[in-house]
GROMACS .gro file of C-alpha atoms in nm:
model
  349
    1MET     CA    1  21.604  -0.559  12.531
    2ASN     CA    2  21.566  -0.686  12.176
    3ASN     CA    3  21.830  -0.674  11.906
    4ILE     CA    4  21.735  -0.516  11.572
    5GLU     CA    5  21.892  -0.491  11.231
    6LEU     CA    6  21.949  -0.132  11.124
    7TYR     CA    7  21.892  -0.001  10.773
    8LYS     CA    8  22.250   0.130  10.771
    9PRO     CA    9  22.525   0.033  11.019
   10ILE     CA   10  22.638   0.329  11.230
   11ASN     CA   11  22.888   0.369  11.513
   12ILE     CA   12  22.901   0.584  11.823
   13PHE     CA   13  23.234   0.746  11.896
   14VAL     CA   14  23.347   1.014  12.141
   15SER     CA   15  23.590   1.279  12.026
   16THR     CA   16  23.914   1.308  12.220
   17ASP     CA   17  23.980   1.652  12.074
   18GLU     CA   18  24.024   1.892  12.366
   19THR     CA   19  23.816   2.161  12.193
   20ILE     CA   20  23.509   1.937  12.187
   21THR     CA   21  23.568   1.703  12.480
   22HIS     CA   22  23.255   1.531  12.615
   23LYS     CA   23  23.065   1.576  12.290
   24SER     CA   24  22.953   1.270  12.099
   25PHE     CA   25  22.862   1.202  11.739
   26LEU     CA   26  22.682   0.935  11.542
   27TYR     CA   27  22.852   0.893  11.211
   28ALA     CA   28  22.779   0.677  10.906
   29LYS     CA   29  23.038   0.418  10.808
   30THR     CA   30  22.982   0.499  10.442
   31LYS     CA   31  22.962   0.858  10.319
   32GLN     CA   32  22.677   0.939  10.082
   33SER     CA   33  22.632   1.225   9.838
   34LYS     CA   34  22.300   1.337   9.985
   35PRO     CA   35  22.268   1.498  10.329
   36LYS     CA   36  22.159   1.257  10.601
   37TYR     CA   37  22.045   1.256  10.959
   38TYR     CA   38  21.958   0.998  11.220
   39ASP     CA   39  21.641   0.993  11.424
   40LEU     CA   40  21.474   0.791  11.696
   41ASN     CA   41  21.176   0.616  11.540
   42TYR     CA   42  20.910   0.431  11.734
   43GLY     CA   43  20.973   0.058  11.718
   44ASN     CA   44  20.742  -0.224  11.828
   45LYS     CA   45  20.534  -0.173  12.144
   46GLY     CA   46  20.621   0.196  12.188
   47TYR     CA   47  20.999   0.157  12.208
   48PHE     CA   48  21.250   0.371  12.017
   49LYS     CA   49  21.523   0.261  11.779
   50ILE     CA   50  21.794   0.460  11.603
   51LYS     CA   51  21.729   0.480  11.229
   52THR     CA   52  21.939   0.623  10.947
   53ILE     CA   53  21.764   0.848  10.698
   54THR     CA   54  21.898   0.991  10.374
   55SER     CA   55  21.686   1.276  10.249
   56THR     CA   56  21.700   1.623  10.102
   57GLN     CA   57  21.332   1.703  10.170
   58PRO     CA   58  21.281   1.928   9.865
   59ILE     CA   59  20.930   2.037   9.968
   60CYS     CA   60  21.077   2.212  10.273
   61THR     CA   61  20.805   2.082  10.506
   62GLU     CA   62  21.052   2.005  10.785
   63ILE     CA   63  21.172   2.363  10.807
   64ILE     CA   64  20.810   2.483  10.821
   65SER     CA   65  20.745   2.244  11.111
   66PHE     CA   66  21.060   2.366  11.284
   67LEU     CA   67  20.959   2.731  11.256
   68ASN     CA   68  20.606   2.662  11.382
   69TYR     CA   69  20.697   2.452  11.687
   70ASN     CA   70  20.650   2.609  12.032
   71PHE     CA   71  20.956   2.481  12.217
   72ASP     CA   72  20.831   2.625  12.547
   73ASN     CA   73  20.588   2.334  12.526
   74PHE     CA   74  20.786   2.026  12.638
   75GLY     CA   75  20.564   1.792  12.436
   76GLU     CA   76  20.646   1.974  12.111
   77TYR     CA   77  21.014   1.988  12.207
   78LEU     CA   78  21.013   1.612  12.274
   79MET     CA   79  20.859   1.542  11.932
   80TRP     CA   80  21.142   1.733  11.765
   81PHE     CA   81  21.412   1.588  11.994
   82THR     CA   82  21.315   1.228  11.923
   83LYS     CA   83  21.290   1.289  11.552
   84PHE     CA   84  21.635   1.446  11.523
   85PHE     CA   85  21.794   1.290  11.829
   86THR     CA   86  22.150   1.263  11.701
   87SER     CA   87  22.179   1.631  11.615
   88TYR     CA   88  22.161   1.703  11.988
   89ILE     CA   89  22.400   1.447  12.129
   90ILE     CA   90  22.670   1.713  12.104
   91TYR     CA   91  22.518   1.842  12.429
   92THR     CA   92  22.543   1.514  12.616
   93GLY     CA   93  22.851   1.389  12.796
   94GLU     CA   94  23.018   1.052  12.750
   95THR     CA   95  22.830   0.897  13.042
   96ASP     CA   96  22.486   0.971  12.898
   97ILE     CA   97  22.550   0.894  12.534
   98ASN     CA   98  22.741   0.572  12.605
   99LYS     CA   99  22.427   0.429  12.766
  100PHE     CA  100  22.285   0.408  12.415
  101GLU     CA  101  22.390   0.114  12.200
  102ILE     CA  102  22.317   0.080  11.833
  103ASN     CA  103  22.119  -0.242  11.789
  104THR     CA  104  21.886  -0.188  12.082
  105PHE     CA  105  21.534  -0.073  12.163
  106TYR     CA  106  21.493   0.198  12.427
  107SER     CA  107  21.185   0.279  12.627
  108PHE     CA  108  20.998   0.609  12.601
  109ALA     CA  109  21.089   0.685  12.964
  110GLU     CA  110  21.464   0.652  12.898
  111VAL     CA  111  21.453   0.887  12.600
  112GLU     CA  112  21.224   1.133  12.778
  113LYS     CA  113  21.463   1.142  13.078
  114LEU     CA  114  21.755   1.235  12.852
  115ALA     CA  115  21.544   1.498  12.672
  116LYS     CA  116  21.444   1.656  13.006
  117LYS     CA  117  21.802   1.664  13.134
  118TYR     CA  118  21.920   1.883  12.846
  119TYR     CA  119  21.591   2.064  12.780
  120ASP     CA  120  21.697   2.415  12.885
  121GLU     CA  121  22.022   2.410  12.691
  122ILE     CA  122  21.879   2.258  12.374
  123LYS     CA  123  21.572   2.487  12.386
  124LEU     CA  124  21.799   2.793  12.373
  125ASP     CA  125  21.966   2.640  12.069
  126LEU     CA  126  21.631   2.566  11.904
  127GLU     CA  127  21.488   2.912  11.967
  128TYR     CA  128  21.803   3.076  11.834
  129GLY     CA  129  21.773   2.857  11.524
  130GLN     CA  130  21.408   2.954  11.479
  131LYS     CA  131  21.503   3.323  11.489
  132LEU     CA  132  21.791   3.273  11.246
  133PHE     CA  133  21.584   3.078  10.992
  134SER     CA  134  21.273   3.296  11.026
  135ASP     CA  135  21.479   3.612  10.962
  136PHE     CA  136  21.635   3.441  10.661
  137ILE     CA  137  21.300   3.323  10.520
  138ASP     CA  138  21.128   3.656  10.591
  139TYR     CA  139  21.398   3.822  10.378
  140ILE     CA  140  21.397   3.565  10.095
  141PHE     CA  141  21.019   3.590  10.052
  142ASN     CA  142  21.003   3.958  10.156
  143ILE     CA  143  20.738   3.886  10.417
  144ASN     CA  144  20.805   4.226  10.577
  145ASN     CA  145  20.753   4.410  10.243
  146ILE     CA  146  21.098   4.572  10.225
  147GLU     CA  147  21.075   4.822   9.940
  148ASP     CA  148  21.441   4.797   9.829
  149ILE     CA  149  21.423   4.423   9.755
  150LYS     CA  150  21.065   4.386   9.626
  151ASP     CA  151  21.173   4.355   9.260
  152PHE     CA  152  21.445   4.094   9.322
  153SER     CA  153  21.397   3.720   9.268
  154THR     CA  154  21.398   3.487   9.569
  155ARG     CA  155  21.736   3.358   9.453
  156ILE     CA  156  21.892   3.704   9.458
  157ARG     CA  157  21.739   3.777   9.800
  158PHE     CA  158  21.881   3.444   9.923
  159TYR     CA  159  22.223   3.543   9.785
  160ILE     CA  160  22.212   3.891   9.943
  161TYR     CA  161  22.107   3.770  10.286
  162TYR     CA  162  22.339   3.469  10.298
  163THR     CA  163  22.640   3.666  10.173
  164SER     CA  164  22.587   3.947  10.425
  165HIS     CA  165  22.513   3.709  10.716
  166SER     CA  166  22.724   3.406  10.619
  167LYS     CA  167  22.942   3.399  10.931
  168LYS     CA  168  22.643   3.379  11.163
  169ILE     CA  169  22.457   3.126  10.946
  170ASP     CA  170  22.758   2.898  10.882
  171ARG     CA  171  22.856   2.899  11.249
  172PHE     CA  172  22.512   2.779  11.351
  173ILE     CA  173  22.430   2.526  11.081
  174ASN     CA  174  22.769   2.356  11.114
  175ASN     CA  175  22.752   2.342  11.495
  176ASN     CA  176  23.069   2.132  11.528
  177PHE     CA  177  22.973   1.908  11.235
  178SER     CA  178  23.159   1.898  10.907
  179MET     CA  179  22.991   2.063  10.611
  180GLU     CA  180  23.179   2.137  10.292
  181LYS     CA  181  23.126   2.477  10.139
  182GLY     CA  182  22.833   2.436   9.908
  183PHE     CA  183  22.458   2.478   9.868
  184LYS     CA  184  22.467   2.849   9.806
  185PHE     CA  185  22.421   3.089   9.516
  186ARG     CA  186  22.703   3.271   9.341
  187THR     CA  187  22.731   3.542   9.079
  188ASN     CA  188  22.989   3.552   8.801
  189TYR     CA  189  23.016   3.928   8.824
  190ASP     CA  190  23.338   4.058   8.976
  191PHE     CA  191  23.190   4.235   9.276
  192LYS     CA  192  23.379   4.287   9.602
  193GLY     CA  193  23.110   4.421   9.838
  194ASN     CA  194  22.945   4.188  10.087
  195THR     CA  195  22.722   4.407  10.306
  196GLU     CA  196  22.347   4.401  10.254
  197ASN     CA  197  22.337   4.759  10.123
  198ASP     CA  198  22.631   4.698   9.889
  199LEU     CA  199  22.457   4.395   9.740
  200ILE     CA  200  22.118   4.565   9.707
  201ASN     CA  201  22.277   4.860   9.526
  202PHE     CA  202  22.475   4.623   9.301
  203PHE     CA  203  22.168   4.430   9.183
  204LYS     CA  204  21.966   4.751   9.142
  205SER     CA  205  22.239   4.907   8.926
  206THR     CA  206  22.307   4.584   8.733
  207PRO     CA  207  21.966   4.449   8.626
  208SER     CA  208  22.132   4.187   8.403
  209ALA     CA  209  22.309   4.032   8.703
  210ASP     CA  210  22.176   3.700   8.831
  211VAL     CA  211  22.289   3.415   9.053
  212GLU     CA  212  22.343   3.046   8.989
  213PRO     CA  213  22.350   2.745   9.222
  214ASP     CA  214  22.666   2.596   9.368
  215TYR     CA  215  22.599   2.273   9.556
  216THR     CA  216  22.783   1.969   9.689
  217SER     CA  217  22.782   1.873  10.054
  218ASN     CA  218  22.761   1.606  10.319
  219ASN     CA  219  22.593   1.692  10.646
  220ASP     CA  220  22.476   1.498  10.950
  221ASN     CA  221  22.336   1.799  11.138
  222ILE     CA  222  21.964   1.877  11.122
  223TYR     CA  223  22.030   2.252  11.097
  224GLY     CA  224  22.249   2.187  10.795
  225ILE     CA  225  21.970   1.974  10.649
  226LEU     CA  226  21.718   2.255  10.707
  227TYR     CA  227  21.948   2.505  10.537
  228ILE     CA  228  21.998   2.274  10.238
  229THR     CA  229  21.624   2.211  10.197
  230LEU     CA  230  21.565   2.587  10.206
  231PHE     CA  231  21.829   2.631   9.934
  232GLN     CA  232  21.663   2.362   9.720
  233PHE     CA  233  21.321   2.514   9.782
  234VAL     CA  234  21.439   2.852   9.652
  235LEU     CA  235  21.617   2.684   9.362
  236ASN     CA  236  21.292   2.507   9.270
  237ASN     CA  237  21.125   2.849   9.259
  238LYS     CA  238  20.769   2.716   9.220
  239TYR     CA  239  20.635   2.784   9.566
  240LEU     CA  240  20.631   3.059   9.827
  241ILE     CA  241  20.667   3.053  10.204
  242LYS     CA  242  20.423   3.291  10.370
  243LYS     CA  243  20.308   3.376  10.722
  244CYS     CA  244  19.942   3.318  10.800
  245LYS     CA  245  19.765   3.645  10.880
  246ASN     CA  246  19.547   3.467  11.133
  247CYS     CA  247  19.769   3.235  11.339
  248GLY     CA  248  20.110   3.378  11.242
  249LYS     CA  249  20.253   3.037  11.144
  250TYR     CA  250  20.452   2.974  10.829
  251PHE     CA  251  20.301   2.778  10.538
  252ILE     CA  252  20.379   2.687  10.177
  253THR     CA  253  20.167   2.799   9.882
  254ASP     CA  254  20.191   2.845   9.506
  255ASN     CA  255  19.945   3.136   9.514
  256PRO     CA  256  20.084   3.479   9.615
  257ARG     CA  257  19.730   3.599   9.691
  258VAL     CA  258  19.672   3.337   9.962
  259ASN     CA  259  19.721   3.482  10.311
  260TYR     CA  260  19.575   3.211  10.536
  261CYS     CA  261  19.693   2.856  10.605
  262ASN     CA  262  19.489   2.534  10.627
  263ASN     CA  263  19.572   2.464  10.993
  264ILE     CA  264  19.279   2.408  11.230
  265PHE     CA  265  19.235   2.729  11.430
  266LYS     CA  266  18.918   2.682  11.635
  267GLY     CA  267  18.685   2.383  11.652
  268THR     CA  268  18.665   2.254  11.297
  269GLN     CA  269  18.745   2.589  11.137
  270THR     CA  270  19.076   2.640  10.960
  271CYS     CA  271  19.260   2.970  10.936
  272LYS     CA  272  19.145   2.984  10.573
  273ASP     CA  273  18.782   2.959  10.693
  274ILE     CA  274  18.844   3.240  10.942
  275GLY     CA  275  19.021   3.439  10.672
  276ASN     CA  276  18.726   3.409  10.436
  277GLN     CA  277  18.492   3.532  10.710
  278ILE     CA  278  18.724   3.824  10.785
  279ALA     CA  279  18.755   3.904  10.413
  280GLN     CA  280  18.376   3.906  10.375
  281LYS     CA  281  18.334   4.132  10.676
  282LEU     CA  282  18.607   4.365  10.552
  283LYS     CA  283  18.451   4.374  10.207
  284GLN     CA  284  18.120   4.483  10.355
  285GLU     CA  285  18.291   4.749  10.568
  286ASN     CA  286  18.517   4.854  10.282
  287ASP     CA  287  18.223   4.884  10.042
  288LYS     CA  288  18.062   5.120  10.293
  289VAL     CA  289  18.379   5.332  10.320
  290TYR     CA  290  18.433   5.326   9.944
  291GLY     CA  291  18.074   5.439   9.897
  292LYS     CA  292  18.141   5.734  10.128
  293TYR     CA  293  18.456   5.815   9.926
  294ARG     CA  294  18.261   5.816   9.598
  295LYS     CA  295  17.991   6.048   9.741
  296ILE     CA  296  18.245   6.303   9.868
  297TYR     CA  297  18.439   6.277   9.540
  298ALA     CA  298  18.124   6.346   9.336
  299LYS     CA  299  18.021   6.634   9.564
  300LYS     CA  300  18.359   6.811   9.534
  301ALA     CA  301  18.377   6.751   9.157
  302MET     CA  302  18.028   6.894   9.111
  303LEU     CA  303  18.120   7.199   9.323
  304VAL     CA  304  18.413   7.273   9.092
  305LYS     CA  305  18.200   7.219   8.779
  306ARG     CA  306  17.928   7.458   8.899
  307ASN     CA  307  18.176   7.722   9.017
  308PRO     CA  308  18.461   7.725   8.761
  309ASP     CA  309  18.564   8.079   8.859
  310ILE     CA  310  18.617   7.999   9.229
  311GLU     CA  311  18.981   7.891   9.254
  312VAL     CA  312  18.960   7.774   9.615
  313TYR     CA  313  18.712   7.499   9.522
  314LYS     CA  314  18.942   7.373   9.248
  315LYS     CA  315  19.250   7.373   9.476
  316ASP     CA  316  19.062   7.195   9.754
  317TYR     CA  317  18.934   6.934   9.507
  318GLU     CA  318  19.279   6.864   9.357
  319LYS     CA  319  19.442   6.845   9.702
  320TRP     CA  320  19.169   6.614   9.835
  321LYS     CA  321  19.183   6.390   9.525
  322LYS     CA  322  19.562   6.352   9.553
  323GLU     CA  323  19.552   6.268   9.925
  324ALA     CA  324  19.264   6.022   9.877
  325LYS     CA  325  19.453   5.846   9.598
  326GLN     CA  326  19.759   5.815   9.822
  327PHE     CA  327  19.540   5.675  10.099
  328MET     CA  328  19.401   5.410   9.862
  329ASN     CA  329  19.754   5.314   9.753
  330ASP     CA  330  19.863   5.284  10.117
  331ILE     CA  331  19.567   5.055  10.187
  332ARG     CA  332  19.659   4.831   9.892
  333ASN     CA  333  20.017   4.813  10.025
  334GLU     CA  334  19.886   4.741  10.378
  335LYS     CA  335  20.041   5.059  10.517
  336LYS     CA  336  19.702   5.198  10.624
  337SER     CA  337  19.355   5.058  10.692
  338TYR     CA  338  19.001   5.132  10.576
  339ASP     CA  339  18.919   5.243  10.932
  340GLU     CA  340  19.184   5.513  10.903
  341PHE     CA  341  19.051   5.610  10.561
  342ASP     CA  342  18.697   5.630  10.700
  343LYS     CA  343  18.815   5.865  10.976
  344TRP     CA  344  19.006   6.078  10.725
  345LEU     CA  345  18.699   6.107  10.499
  346ASP     CA  346  18.488   6.230  10.792
  347GLU     CA  347  18.751   6.492  10.871
  348ASN     CA  348  18.790   6.605  10.508
  349LYS     CA  349  18.439   6.612  10.363
   0.00000   0.00000   0.00000
């Protein structure tokens, strides 16, 4: 095997602490102010080498990739494992991790063998992390259209969710690595509540209240890195994370009206291409339903105009108009569909 010169010198050591016996860590000799991680990068001729990376990934692309991976697929799991190899050596015992030396190339087969050995255990960890981060992101960007938080900024939603779920989030992102308290939002208001409902009611009743960033940290764990990039993404406040209405994967956009991603869905067609086709089809169908609505509306209005003394016509018209308006509002808020509206119109001509 060939010797290589690393970008930054790093050491392998095994903790003798009884609470974490048989868990190993790669640790930088020199601490840096930015979060860092170590990955296995392809070297010459298809071999791997351990490489140190210092990055805060402000665009948040890594967390999007993480959420969209299918870890039931071993190939996708292996891509992630090799990229963030050292975040998972906490699962390996001394015997396995001590086979790896710093200034050395390792074959694909050797790395793949290690990845397979701990696949089931690490996959559970990965899938739990996906659920934790997706719930967090869904709340921050209100992907599920929660009425109580729709008027809050992404920063306030971040603050509410993190504060009310901090124990679960901190326990996971630290994962036996050291992370100083930091990279969170805080409010200067003297408020004691920390449940989700308490916080929602506080911000609703105190419209002047806001949150500000509090950040300083060192972290070698990929889950900590993902959390920090999410924090920075929300702090940047220029982009949104959304879920594609075609493939269901997460994507980043600066346009709140965009609902489809640019991923290839079928053949050469992207989800955005599919979305445009769906939108055109819906528009044609919706125009037909809306036309039916206008005809019934005009018919009932004319009936009232021609028979001003018949109270039942007027009551029926007002009731129908109110219900139709509510239906249209529900369609705009994606609570009901045009198909349901079409059926209702046929039943209430």
